[in-house]
Amino acid sequence: MKYRKLGNTGLKVSEIGLGSWLTYGTAAEQKAADACVAKAFECGINFFDTANAYNRGEGEKAIGAALRSYTRSDYVLSTKVFFPMGDGVNDRGLSRKHIMEQCEASLRRLGTDYIDVYFCHRFDNDTPVEETLRALDDLTAQGKILYPAVSEWTAAQISNAAGISRRLNLRPLASNQPIYNMFERYIEKEVLEVSAREGLGQVVFSPLAQGILTGKYKKGQQPPAGTRGSDDSVNGVIRSYLRDDVLDVVAKLDTVAAELGLKLSQLALAWVLRQPGVSSALIGASRPEQVEENAEAVNAVLQPDTLEAIEGILREVADFAPAR
C-alpha cells in the first residue's frame, strides 16, 4: 500500500480506502464487513469511511463493530453529517444543534471516542456557513473530531468557507469528498484547483462508477445476479451508467487494461490516483478478494500514451450526465 497526506495536514491515509455506502449495514451482512476490514488491514489500508445516513446508522454500527478488535491508532475513521436522521425539523442539515447531536450519536454507534475526519455530507443552504464551521471547530477543540471536512461542496463554497475560517481563526477544512471517476469529472474544472489552494485533499467516492468500471456489466445482458445492478434496493444510482454508449466505452477500456496486464478496476483506480490532489479513493466491497484486487491498483503506473488513449475513449461519452 502507498500513502498520501490528507491535504495540508500531517495525516497520512492509504491511497485506497474502504467505504461502506450501499454495502455494510445494507446489502452485506456483518460477517462480510468483518472479512473485508480484515483483508483491508492485511493489504495495508488504514482509511475507513462511513456516514450516519447510511441506512440510518446501520452502516456506522457495522463498520464500528468490524474495527473494534483493532488498535484505534492504527486506522483513520471518517463519518458524515447532514442528511435526515429523524422526522423532526431539526433532524437534518448543518445547524449547530444537528451537528453536535449527530456527532455524539455517531460516536456511540461507532463505539469510539473520536472521529478522525468528520465530513459535512452536503452543503446546507439553510444554515450560515459560520455556524457550521464554529460547530466543527468546537468539536475539534473537544477532541471528538480531529479534522473537519466537507463532501460534494462546490469550488465557490469551499473557497468561501476557507475565507471565513481564516477570518475567524478557526481550524481549516482538511478534505473534500466528491464523486470522481472516468465518467464523472466535474471536480477537474474548479474544485481540484481551489482545494489545492486552500489545502483540502480529495477523498473520492465511486471511483469505479458503482461497479460499472469492473467490467461485470455487459451491453445487451442483464446485470449479473448478486451485483448492485440486479438489486432493486440499492441500484438507483447505477442505472445512470447502464447505457449502451457507456457500456461500449467500458468494453474498450477493458481492452486497454488487459493490454497492460491489469484488471479494469485497477486501471480505473490508477486513473483516479493520477491526480496529485486526490488523497484517497474509496472502494466498496462485499468480498475480501475485491479489496485485495483493488488495493493492488496503487502499483499501476499509467504512461502518457495510455492516458491519452483513455481520454480518446472517454470522449465518446462526453455528454454523460448522471441522474443524482
GROMACS .gro file of C-alpha atoms in nm:
model
  324
    1MET     CA    1   0.000   0.000   0.000
    2LYS     CA    2   0.104   0.359  -0.058
    3TYR     CA    3   0.001   0.658   0.149
    4ARG     CA    4  -0.065   1.025   0.086
    5LYS     CA    5  -0.114   1.322   0.314
    6LEU     CA    6  -0.470   1.441   0.358
    7GLY     CA    7  -0.443   1.786   0.206
    8ASN     CA    8  -0.209   2.013   0.400
    9THR     CA    9  -0.241   1.811   0.720
   10GLY     CA   10   0.015   1.569   0.861
   11LEU     CA   11  -0.237   1.284   0.848
   12LYS     CA   12  -0.142   1.002   0.611
   13VAL     CA   13  -0.415   0.792   0.454
   14SER     CA   14  -0.392   0.489   0.229
   15GLU     CA   15  -0.436   0.562  -0.141
   16ILE     CA   16  -0.719   0.309  -0.135
   17GLY     CA   17  -0.976   0.346   0.142
   18LEU     CA   18  -1.267   0.119   0.230
   19GLY     CA   19  -1.612   0.279   0.223
   20SER     CA   20  -1.948   0.145   0.335
   21TRP     CA   21  -2.207   0.317   0.115
   22LEU     CA   22  -2.462   0.062  -0.019
   23THR     CA   23  -2.273  -0.224   0.143
   24TYR     CA   24  -2.223  -0.267   0.518
   25GLY     CA   25  -2.540  -0.232   0.716
   26THR     CA   26  -2.747  -0.257   0.399
   27ALA     CA   27  -2.671  -0.512   0.128
   28ALA     CA   28  -2.397  -0.706   0.307
   29GLU     CA   29  -2.404  -0.886   0.639
   30GLN     CA   30  -2.176  -0.816   0.934
   31LYS     CA   31  -1.954  -1.113   0.858
   32ALA     CA   32  -1.883  -0.964   0.516
   33ALA     CA   33  -1.787  -0.634   0.675
   34ASP     CA   34  -1.560  -0.817   0.920
   35ALA     CA   35  -1.390  -1.013   0.641
   36CYS     CA   36  -1.339  -0.708   0.419
   37VAL     CA   37  -1.198  -0.498   0.701
   38ALA     CA   38  -0.960  -0.780   0.793
   39LYS     CA   39  -0.841  -0.805   0.432
   40ALA     CA   40  -0.806  -0.425   0.416
   41PHE     CA   41  -0.569  -0.428   0.714
   42GLU     CA   42  -0.377  -0.715   0.554
   43CYS     CA   43  -0.337  -0.504   0.238
   44GLY     CA   44  -0.219  -0.200   0.432
   45ILE     CA   45  -0.539   0.001   0.402
   46ASN     CA   46  -0.572   0.232   0.701
   47PHE     CA   47  -0.865   0.453   0.596
   48PHE     CA   48  -1.227   0.354   0.661
   49ASP     CA   49  -1.524   0.572   0.570
   50THR     CA   50  -1.892   0.564   0.659
   51ALA     CA   51  -2.179   0.807   0.729
   52ASN     CA   52  -2.460   0.841   0.978
   53ALA     CA   53  -2.713   0.841   0.695
   54TYR     CA   54  -2.605   0.504   0.556
   55ASN     CA   55  -2.915   0.301   0.641
   56ARG     CA   56  -2.993   0.541   0.929
   57GLY     CA   57  -2.689   0.449   1.136
   58GLU     CA   58  -2.659   0.081   1.047
   59GLY     CA   59  -2.355   0.148   0.829
   60GLU     CA   60  -2.174   0.309   1.121
   61LYS     CA   61  -2.265   0.022   1.352
   62ALA     CA   62  -2.133  -0.234   1.105
   63ILE     CA   63  -1.802  -0.062   1.037
   64GLY     CA   64  -1.759   0.016   1.406
   65ALA     CA   65  -1.813  -0.347   1.500
   66ALA     CA   66  -1.571  -0.464   1.231
   67LEU     CA   67  -1.300  -0.228   1.359
   68ARG     CA   68  -1.347  -0.298   1.728
   69SER     CA   69  -1.072  -0.559   1.758
   70TYR     CA   70  -0.807  -0.334   1.601
   71THR     CA   71  -0.587  -0.079   1.776
   72ARG     CA   72  -0.755   0.261   1.737
   73SER     CA   73  -0.435   0.445   1.648
   74ASP     CA   74  -0.373   0.206   1.357
   75TYR     CA   75  -0.657   0.335   1.141
   76VAL     CA   76  -0.823   0.655   1.022
   77LEU     CA   77  -1.201   0.662   1.059
   78SER     CA   78  -1.435   0.909   0.894
   79THR     CA   79  -1.809   0.963   0.903
   80LYS     CA   80  -2.051   1.234   0.798
   81VAL     CA   81  -2.342   1.457   0.896
   82PHE     CA   82  -2.618   1.634   0.700
   83PHE     CA   83  -2.893   1.403   0.578
   84PRO     CA   84  -3.213   1.337   0.780
   85MET     CA   85  -3.177   1.110   1.080
   86GLY     CA   86  -3.532   1.154   1.207
   87ASP     CA   87  -3.864   1.316   1.126
   88GLY     CA   88  -3.813   1.636   1.324
   89VAL     CA   89  -3.746   1.970   1.156
   90ASN     CA   90  -3.402   1.986   1.319
   91ASP     CA   91  -3.306   1.624   1.246
   92ARG     CA   92  -3.110   1.724   0.936
   93GLY     CA   93  -2.873   1.981   0.792
   94LEU     CA   94  -2.564   2.151   0.930
   95SER     CA   95  -2.703   2.355   1.217
   96ARG     CA   96  -2.504   2.355   1.538
   97LYS     CA   97  -2.781   2.152   1.704
   98HIS     CA   98  -2.781   1.878   1.441
   99ILE     CA   99  -2.403   1.858   1.413
  100MET     CA  100  -2.349   1.833   1.789
  101GLU     CA  101  -2.625   1.577   1.839
  102GLN     CA  102  -2.524   1.362   1.545
  103CYS     CA  103  -2.156   1.363   1.633
  104GLU     CA  104  -2.243   1.218   1.974
  105ALA     CA  105  -2.475   0.962   1.811
  106SER     CA  106  -2.207   0.862   1.559
  107LEU     CA  107  -1.952   0.814   1.835
  108ARG     CA  108  -2.192   0.579   2.014
  109ARG     CA  109  -2.272   0.380   1.700
  110LEU     CA  110  -1.906   0.355   1.601
  111GLY     CA  111  -1.800   0.263   1.953
  112THR     CA  112  -1.511   0.506   1.956
  113ASP     CA  113  -1.402   0.815   2.149
  114TYR     CA  114  -1.318   1.026   1.846
  115ILE     CA  115  -1.370   1.057   1.471
  116ASP     CA  116  -1.060   1.128   1.263
  117VAL     CA  117  -1.228   1.305   0.971
  118TYR     CA  118  -1.581   1.446   1.002
  119PHE     CA  119  -1.744   1.535   0.671
  120CYS     CA  120  -2.033   1.774   0.617
  121HIS     CA  121  -2.214   1.540   0.379
  122ARG     CA  122  -2.356   1.818   0.160
  123PHE     CA  123  -2.382   2.199   0.168
  124ASP     CA  124  -2.668   2.338   0.377
  125ASN     CA  125  -2.835   2.642   0.222
  126ASP     CA  126  -3.048   2.690   0.535
  127THR     CA  127  -2.759   2.735   0.780
  128PRO     CA  128  -2.498   3.013   0.789
  129VAL     CA  129  -2.158   2.869   0.698
  130GLU     CA  130  -2.010   3.044   1.003
  131GLU     CA  131  -2.243   2.847   1.233
  132THR     CA  132  -2.138   2.519   1.075
  133LEU     CA  133  -1.767   2.599   1.088
  134ARG     CA  134  -1.784   2.711   1.453
  135ALA     CA  135  -1.959   2.388   1.549
  136LEU     CA  136  -1.689   2.183   1.374
  137ASP     CA  137  -1.419   2.390   1.542
  138ASP     CA  138  -1.575   2.332   1.884
  139LEU     CA  139  -1.591   1.956   1.824
  140THR     CA  140  -1.225   1.964   1.725
  141ALA     CA  141  -1.135   2.157   2.041
  142GLN     CA  142  -1.324   1.895   2.243
  143GLY     CA  143  -1.125   1.615   2.077
  144LYS     CA  144  -1.437   1.449   1.938
  145ILE     CA  145  -1.320   1.505   1.581
  146LEU     CA  146  -0.965   1.562   1.460
  147TYR     CA  147  -1.015   1.708   1.113
  148PRO     CA  148  -1.324   1.893   0.982
  149ALA     CA  149  -1.414   1.827   0.619
  150VAL     CA  150  -1.686   1.863   0.357
  151SER     CA  151  -1.837   1.647   0.084
  152GLU     CA  152  -1.961   1.747  -0.261
  153TRP     CA  153  -1.917   2.119  -0.193
  154THR     CA  154  -1.860   2.342  -0.494
  155ALA     CA  155  -1.538   2.533  -0.552
  156ALA     CA  156  -1.711   2.857  -0.452
  157GLN     CA  157  -1.846   2.703  -0.131
  158ILE     CA  158  -1.504   2.566  -0.038
  159SER     CA  159  -1.336   2.899  -0.110
  160ASN     CA  160  -1.592   3.091   0.094
  161ALA     CA  161  -1.563   2.852   0.389
  162ALA     CA  162  -1.183   2.874   0.382
  163GLY     CA  163  -1.204   3.253   0.389
  164ILE     CA  164  -1.442   3.251   0.685
  165SER     CA  165  -1.216   3.008   0.874
  166ARG     CA  166  -0.917   3.237   0.826
  167ARG     CA  167  -1.112   3.545   0.928
  168LEU     CA  168  -1.245   3.381   1.245
  169ASN     CA  169  -0.920   3.195   1.319
  170LEU     CA  170  -1.095   2.857   1.302
  171ARG     CA  171  -0.925   2.529   1.222
  172PRO     CA  172  -0.917   2.486   0.843
  173LEU     CA  173  -1.104   2.224   0.647
  174ALA     CA  174  -0.883   1.925   0.570
  175SER     CA  175  -1.068   1.746   0.294
  176ASN     CA  176  -1.346   1.735   0.041
  177GLN     CA  177  -1.521   1.410  -0.055
  178PRO     CA  178  -1.660   1.433  -0.409
  179ILE     CA  179  -1.764   1.173  -0.660
  180TYR     CA  180  -1.488   1.118  -0.915
  181ASN     CA  181  -1.443   0.855  -1.181
  182MET     CA  182  -1.383   0.829  -1.554
  183PHE     CA  183  -1.739   0.941  -1.630
  184GLU     CA  184  -1.800   1.200  -1.359
  185ARG     CA  185  -1.519   1.454  -1.371
  186TYR     CA  186  -1.669   1.785  -1.260
  187ILE     CA  187  -1.402   1.838  -0.993
  188GLU     CA  188  -1.139   1.882  -1.264
  189LYS     CA  189  -1.290   2.217  -1.368
  190GLU     CA  190  -1.253   2.414  -1.044
  191VAL     CA  191  -1.271   2.202  -0.730
  192LEU     CA  192  -0.923   2.050  -0.758
  193GLU     CA  193  -0.759   2.389  -0.813
  194VAL     CA  194  -0.944   2.564  -0.531
  195SER     CA  195  -0.892   2.272  -0.294
  196ALA     CA  196  -0.518   2.269  -0.364
  197ARG     CA  197  -0.503   2.642  -0.294
  198GLU     CA  198  -0.696   2.604   0.032
  199GLY     CA  199  -0.520   2.288   0.148
  200LEU     CA  200  -0.800   2.032   0.108
  201GLY     CA  201  -0.721   1.679  -0.010
  202GLN     CA  202  -0.981   1.490  -0.211
  203VAL     CA  203  -1.120   1.163  -0.076
  204VAL     CA  204  -1.315   1.049  -0.379
  205PHE     CA  205  -1.609   0.812  -0.375
  206SER     CA  206  -1.745   0.589  -0.650
  207PRO     CA  207  -1.411   0.567  -0.837
  208LEU     CA  208  -1.543   0.252  -1.008
  209ALA     CA  209  -1.872   0.420  -1.106
  210GLN     CA  210  -2.085   0.193  -0.887
  211GLY     CA  211  -1.911  -0.114  -1.028
  212ILE     CA  212  -1.951  -0.027  -1.396
  213LEU     CA  213  -1.573   0.008  -1.420
  214THR     CA  214  -1.517  -0.351  -1.311
  215GLY     CA  215  -1.641  -0.480  -1.646
  216LYS     CA  216  -1.905  -0.702  -1.491
  217TYR     CA  217  -2.190  -0.529  -1.676
  218LYS     CA  218  -2.217  -0.609  -2.047
  219LYS     CA  219  -2.411  -0.443  -2.326
  220GLY     CA  220  -2.728  -0.634  -2.410
  221GLN     CA  221  -2.708  -0.852  -2.100
  222GLN     CA  222  -2.895  -0.845  -1.771
  223PRO     CA  223  -2.690  -0.739  -1.467
  224PRO     CA  224  -2.526  -1.046  -1.311
  225ALA     CA  225  -2.706  -1.195  -1.012
  226GLY     CA  226  -2.579  -1.067  -0.680
  227THR     CA  227  -2.449  -0.737  -0.816
  228ARG     CA  228  -2.577  -0.389  -0.728
  229GLY     CA  229  -2.729  -0.357  -1.072
  230SER     CA  230  -2.953  -0.656  -1.005
  231ASP     CA  231  -3.058  -0.544  -0.657
  232ASP     CA  232  -3.359  -0.310  -0.667
  233SER     CA  233  -3.292  -0.196  -0.310
  234VAL     CA  234  -2.959  -0.031  -0.399
  235ASN     CA  235  -2.942   0.009  -0.777
  236GLY     CA  236  -3.100   0.354  -0.810
  237VAL     CA  237  -2.766   0.527  -0.873
  238ILE     CA  238  -2.613   0.266  -1.100
  239ARG     CA  239  -2.895   0.294  -1.352
  240SER     CA  240  -2.743   0.618  -1.478
  241TYR     CA  241  -2.444   0.421  -1.603
  242LEU     CA  242  -2.634   0.134  -1.764
  243ARG     CA  243  -2.638   0.296  -2.109
  244ASP     CA  244  -2.523   0.135  -2.431
  245ASP     CA  245  -2.269   0.409  -2.508
  246VAL     CA  246  -2.123   0.384  -2.156
  247LEU     CA  247  -2.100   0.006  -2.176
  248ASP     CA  248  -1.935   0.031  -2.519
  249VAL     CA  249  -1.668   0.255  -2.369
  250VAL     CA  250  -1.624   0.022  -2.072
  251ALA     CA  251  -1.554  -0.265  -2.311
  252LYS     CA  252  -1.282  -0.060  -2.485
  253LEU     CA  253  -1.130   0.040  -2.150
  254ASP     CA  254  -1.128  -0.326  -2.051
  255THR     CA  255  -0.915  -0.398  -2.358
  256VAL     CA  256  -0.669  -0.124  -2.259
  257ALA     CA  257  -0.646  -0.270  -1.908
  258ALA     CA  258  -0.584  -0.621  -2.041
  259GLU     CA  259  -0.302  -0.495  -2.264
  260LEU     CA  260  -0.136  -0.354  -1.951
  261GLY     CA  261  -0.188  -0.672  -1.753
  262LEU     CA  262  -0.441  -0.502  -1.527
  263LYS     CA  263  -0.797  -0.559  -1.423
  264LEU     CA  264  -1.034  -0.286  -1.541
  265SER     CA  265  -1.097  -0.187  -1.179
  266GLN     CA  266  -0.724  -0.141  -1.126
  267LEU     CA  267  -0.695   0.074  -1.437
  268ALA     CA  268  -0.987   0.291  -1.322
  269LEU     CA  269  -0.840   0.337  -0.975
  270ALA     CA  270  -0.492   0.415  -1.107
  271TRP     CA  271  -0.652   0.673  -1.339
  272VAL     CA  272  -0.819   0.844  -1.042
  273LEU     CA  273  -0.498   0.834  -0.838
  274ARG     CA  274  -0.303   1.002  -1.119
  275GLN     CA  275  -0.437   1.328  -0.975
  276PRO     CA  276  -0.196   1.462  -0.711
  277GLY     CA  277  -0.487   1.636  -0.536
  278VAL     CA  278  -0.654   1.302  -0.464
  279SER     CA  279  -0.553   1.175  -0.121
  280SER     CA  280  -0.752   0.852  -0.129
  281ALA     CA  281  -1.005   0.665  -0.344
  282LEU     CA  282  -1.283   0.488  -0.157
  283ILE     CA  283  -1.384   0.145  -0.275
  284GLY     CA  284  -1.689  -0.057  -0.178
  285ALA     CA  285  -1.654  -0.431  -0.132
  286SER     CA  286  -1.865  -0.721  -0.013
  287ARG     CA  287  -1.590  -0.981  -0.062
  288PRO     CA  288  -1.227  -0.981   0.060
  289GLU     CA  289  -1.093  -1.066  -0.285
  290GLN     CA  290  -1.241  -0.742  -0.416
  291VAL     CA  291  -1.045  -0.548  -0.155
  292GLU     CA  292  -0.722  -0.726  -0.245
  293GLU     CA  293  -0.769  -0.673  -0.619
  294ASN     CA  294  -0.842  -0.304  -0.579
  295ALA     CA  295  -0.557  -0.248  -0.335
  296GLU     CA  296  -0.310  -0.363  -0.600
  297ALA     CA  297  -0.408  -0.065  -0.816
  298VAL     CA  298  -0.160   0.156  -0.625
  299ASN     CA  299   0.124  -0.021  -0.805
  300ALA     CA  300  -0.008   0.056  -1.155
  301VAL     CA  301   0.169   0.335  -1.341
  302LEU     CA  302  -0.013   0.483  -1.638
  303GLN     CA  303   0.218   0.625  -1.904
  304PRO     CA  304   0.128   0.940  -2.102
  305ASP     CA  305   0.037   0.741  -2.414
  306THR     CA  306  -0.202   0.525  -2.209
  307LEU     CA  307  -0.366   0.830  -2.054
  308GLU     CA  308  -0.404   0.983  -2.398
  309ALA     CA  309  -0.567   0.665  -2.529
  310ILE     CA  310  -0.806   0.662  -2.233
  311GLU     CA  311  -0.902   1.025  -2.297
  312GLY     CA  312  -0.983   0.940  -2.659
  313ILE     CA  313  -1.210   0.659  -2.550
  314LEU     CA  314  -1.383   0.865  -2.282
  315ARG     CA  315  -1.469   1.142  -2.528
  316GLU     CA  316  -1.729   0.906  -2.673
  317VAL     CA  317  -1.945   0.971  -2.365
  318ALA     CA  318  -1.855   1.334  -2.305
  319ASP     CA  319  -2.220   1.424  -2.252
  320PHE     CA  320  -2.257   1.188  -1.956
  321ALA     CA  321  -2.491   1.345  -1.700
  322PRO     CA  322  -2.599   1.111  -1.419
  323ALA     CA  323  -2.939   1.141  -1.259
  324ARG     CA  324  -2.834   1.214  -0.899
   0.00000   0.00000   0.00000
